[in-house]
Amino acid sequence: MSEVKAKVEKEAKVADPVAASIDPATQQMLRRAQELGIDTVFDRAVSLKPCNIGIQGICCKNCAMGPCRLPLPKSGIEGEDTRKGLCGATPNTIAARNFARMVAAGAAAHSDHGRSVAEVFLSVARKENKDYTIKDPEKLLAIAPHYGVATTVEVDGETRDRDFDEIALELAEVALGEWGKPEGQLLNLKRAPQPLYERWNKMGECPRNIDREIVDIMHRTHMGVDQDYKNIIKQCTRASLADGWGGSMIATDLQDVMFGTPYPLQSEANLGIMKEDHVNIIIHGHEPILSEMIVAAAQSKEMIDYAKTIGAKGIQLGGICCTGNEILQRHGVPPAGTFLQQELAIVTGACDAMVVDVQCVFQNLANVAKCFHTKLVTTHPMARMEQDNVIHIEFDEHHAMDDAKRIVKMAIDNFKNRGAEVMIPKQKATQIAGFSVESIKYHLGGSFRGDYFTLNDNIINGRIRGIAGVVGCNNARTRHNEAHIILVKELIKNDVIVLTTGCNGIACAMEGLLTPETAGVFCGPGLAEVCETVGIPPVLHLGSCVDNSRILLAATEVVKAGGLGKDIQDLPAAGAAPEWMSEKAISIGQYFVASGVYTLFGVSLPVTGAPVFQNYLFNELEKIYGGKWDLAVDPLEMAAKMIAHIDKKRKALGIDKARERVLMDMADRQKLETA
Ligand code: SF4
Ligand code: MSK
């Protein structure tokens, strides 16, 4: 090593593990990586600073006359904002175009996931696929009408059930048509409360088809096209609705039909789920098409017996990110960690294979894997890595089980190659996951009175103050999991029930917040009472990022159950992504805002360099959609803003007085408990 390089490395800044994460397992593995000289995202976040102009959303590189960077003057803007790019683009136009391109990328990612699911479903409906089946025929029959697919036929004046296979095939074809149909609008939009749908329709913002709205953004944000930030945001709405009420919703629907609708189950979370004496396979990414098969393969007697022949006690699967959430929800496979822990799962030295598909996968995994025996397997034709230690096994749903077994066998064969450097943190927490719109209905109402009445009753009487959707990623620019946990704890302490997805769900699970017992420890008295009575955690894990569509539908069920207004914007509810990082989060944020939800993001938002545009998002949109964007870096401030919004909505509904009566002191509560 040259002297200069050695000096540079010596001086290289590394992350302080305690400052980098609140999680002891993460801190331990980060220390270990540093001892071994392996850099991780936490270290890179120390040495690589974000661009101060990009972070404000005011760098345009949409043509080769730029990049044009329009920093805010240090003294602020007095009078007219005269900043402009070479073409004259204003900060508003530049920030709006950048924002729109994030929506397009996010909507594309979610929706392409949905498309893959729809394609597999079509092959199942055509009976061309032996490895996948329809596991939840009831869900298929329940969703068919939303896609305009009849479940009954009239024969000789008599109503009869339609042939199931025929329904499945028609549903598959209609669903797949949502990506490119030449006319009309997306079918699932009408699942929204009627006033909401009518508002979108009146404003001409109903998406026509999924692909078109994404292409439209790419065209409109090309140099010299749409130069009106308000008009650009209208298109953001169309594309984001094509995500939330389109591609993501179709993904969730059809995954439930094929793989089963989630119902609550017990599992664990954090790196401590890995086992030294087992073959450990970590599955990471987003699409459950492959991971469903890997679960089936790893649970097969053939593979378990094979693992035993090489000296392992069994096969331990673990998830990272949303593919992990998918197999958690349906099979109880424990997540090994959130987005920021992906490199650390390999640093344990016990990861025999990491299998990745699409989205949120660090390219640096390959460099970390090189330092250990870990086989890193890419599986998606769209997502390969340039490093030569990465194995690409292209997954084909037509021989899904064969591919899955090949991968599992590779991991088993690799078990013997582990070095002496195995170190698995002991931390893991128990969790109850697997909530869905259907299972919440069942839990709250029972099988006879399955509905959201109980939830509404408890919101109206004030035991539950309101509902929060807290979702989204980790971001290495903030302390891992800190904002997630502070925010969620503050909300439940104030009797706000939390619906979670994505990496927030994993973070909450790691912190032990996903158990009914948590309620007695962290919740306010009203929410604790409801959770204890019904037997649910105060934080309900609804799945992966595409499953944010479940939150939209749960909110719709609350509207339908009555007593809390006629639209999602009337509900005492708010949404947040306290540690977001992904373009998908911007698409999610926009479809929540356009669906009437006050939506707060943490970290930073790339709009702050364009104050007029920012004001439009943060204030003006509420007049149009009932929902609006906001930014709060401090999670306690975020919680305070969400709770204030919830209280504002309670007041508008005239149920604020009820809550005052329910706010009991401990003596009152004890009286109630012993009554
Ligand atoms: Fe600059 Fe305009 Fe080109 Fe953007 S489109 S890089 S603002 S000249
Ligand atoms: S995985 S998009 S880091 S939530 Fe869906 Fe987590 Fe965000 Fe990826």
Short mmCIF file of C-alpha atoms in Angstrom, two decimals, residues 443-444 454 458 463-464 492 495 497 515-540 664 666 669-670 672-674:
data_model
loop_
_atom_site.label_atom_id
_atom_site.label_comp_id
_atom_site.label_asym_id
_atom_site.label_seq_id
_atom_site.Cartn_x
_atom_site.Cartn_y
_atom_site.Cartn_z
CA HIS A 443 -60.06 -8.34 15.01
CA LEU A 444 -62.14 -5.30 15.70
CA THR A 454 -65.43 -0.66 16.90
CA ASN A 458 -63.40 4.27 20.05
CA ARG A 463 -60.22 6.47 23.72
CA ILE A 464 -58.37 6.51 20.43
CA ILE A 492 -49.12 5.98 20.95
CA ASP A 495 -53.55 7.59 22.15
CA ILE A 497 -53.04 4.21 16.90
CA THR A 515 -46.87 -6.67 20.65
CA PRO A 516 -50.18 -6.21 22.48
CA GLU A 517 -48.22 -6.09 25.76
CA THR A 518 -46.52 -2.89 24.56
CA ALA A 519 -49.78 -1.08 24.99
CA GLY A 520 -49.62 -1.22 28.78
CA VAL A 521 -46.10 0.19 28.75
CA PHE A 522 -46.08 2.93 26.13
CA CYS A 523 -49.66 3.90 25.32
CA GLY A 524 -51.92 6.53 26.71
CA PRO A 525 -54.76 5.15 28.82
CA GLY A 526 -57.41 5.18 26.10
CA LEU A 527 -55.39 3.38 23.44
CA ALA A 528 -53.99 0.97 26.04
CA GLU A 529 -57.50 0.04 27.06
CA VAL A 530 -58.60 -0.65 23.49
CA CYS A 531 -55.48 -2.68 22.71
CA GLU A 532 -55.82 -4.72 25.87
CA THR A 533 -59.51 -5.37 25.27
CA VAL A 534 -59.18 -6.29 21.60
CA GLY A 535 -55.77 -7.93 21.93
CA ILE A 536 -53.94 -5.93 19.28
CA PRO A 537 -50.64 -4.05 19.34
CA PRO A 538 -50.91 -0.25 19.27
CA VAL A 539 -48.78 -0.35 16.12
CA LEU A 540 -50.26 -2.50 13.37
CA MET A 664 -58.64 10.40 32.73
CA MET A 666 -54.55 7.36 36.85
CA ARG A 669 -58.39 4.78 35.15
CA GLN A 670 -57.93 2.46 38.09
CA LEU A 672 -62.49 2.02 35.45
CA GLU A 673 -60.31 -1.07 35.54
CA THR A 674 -61.78 -2.32 38.77
#
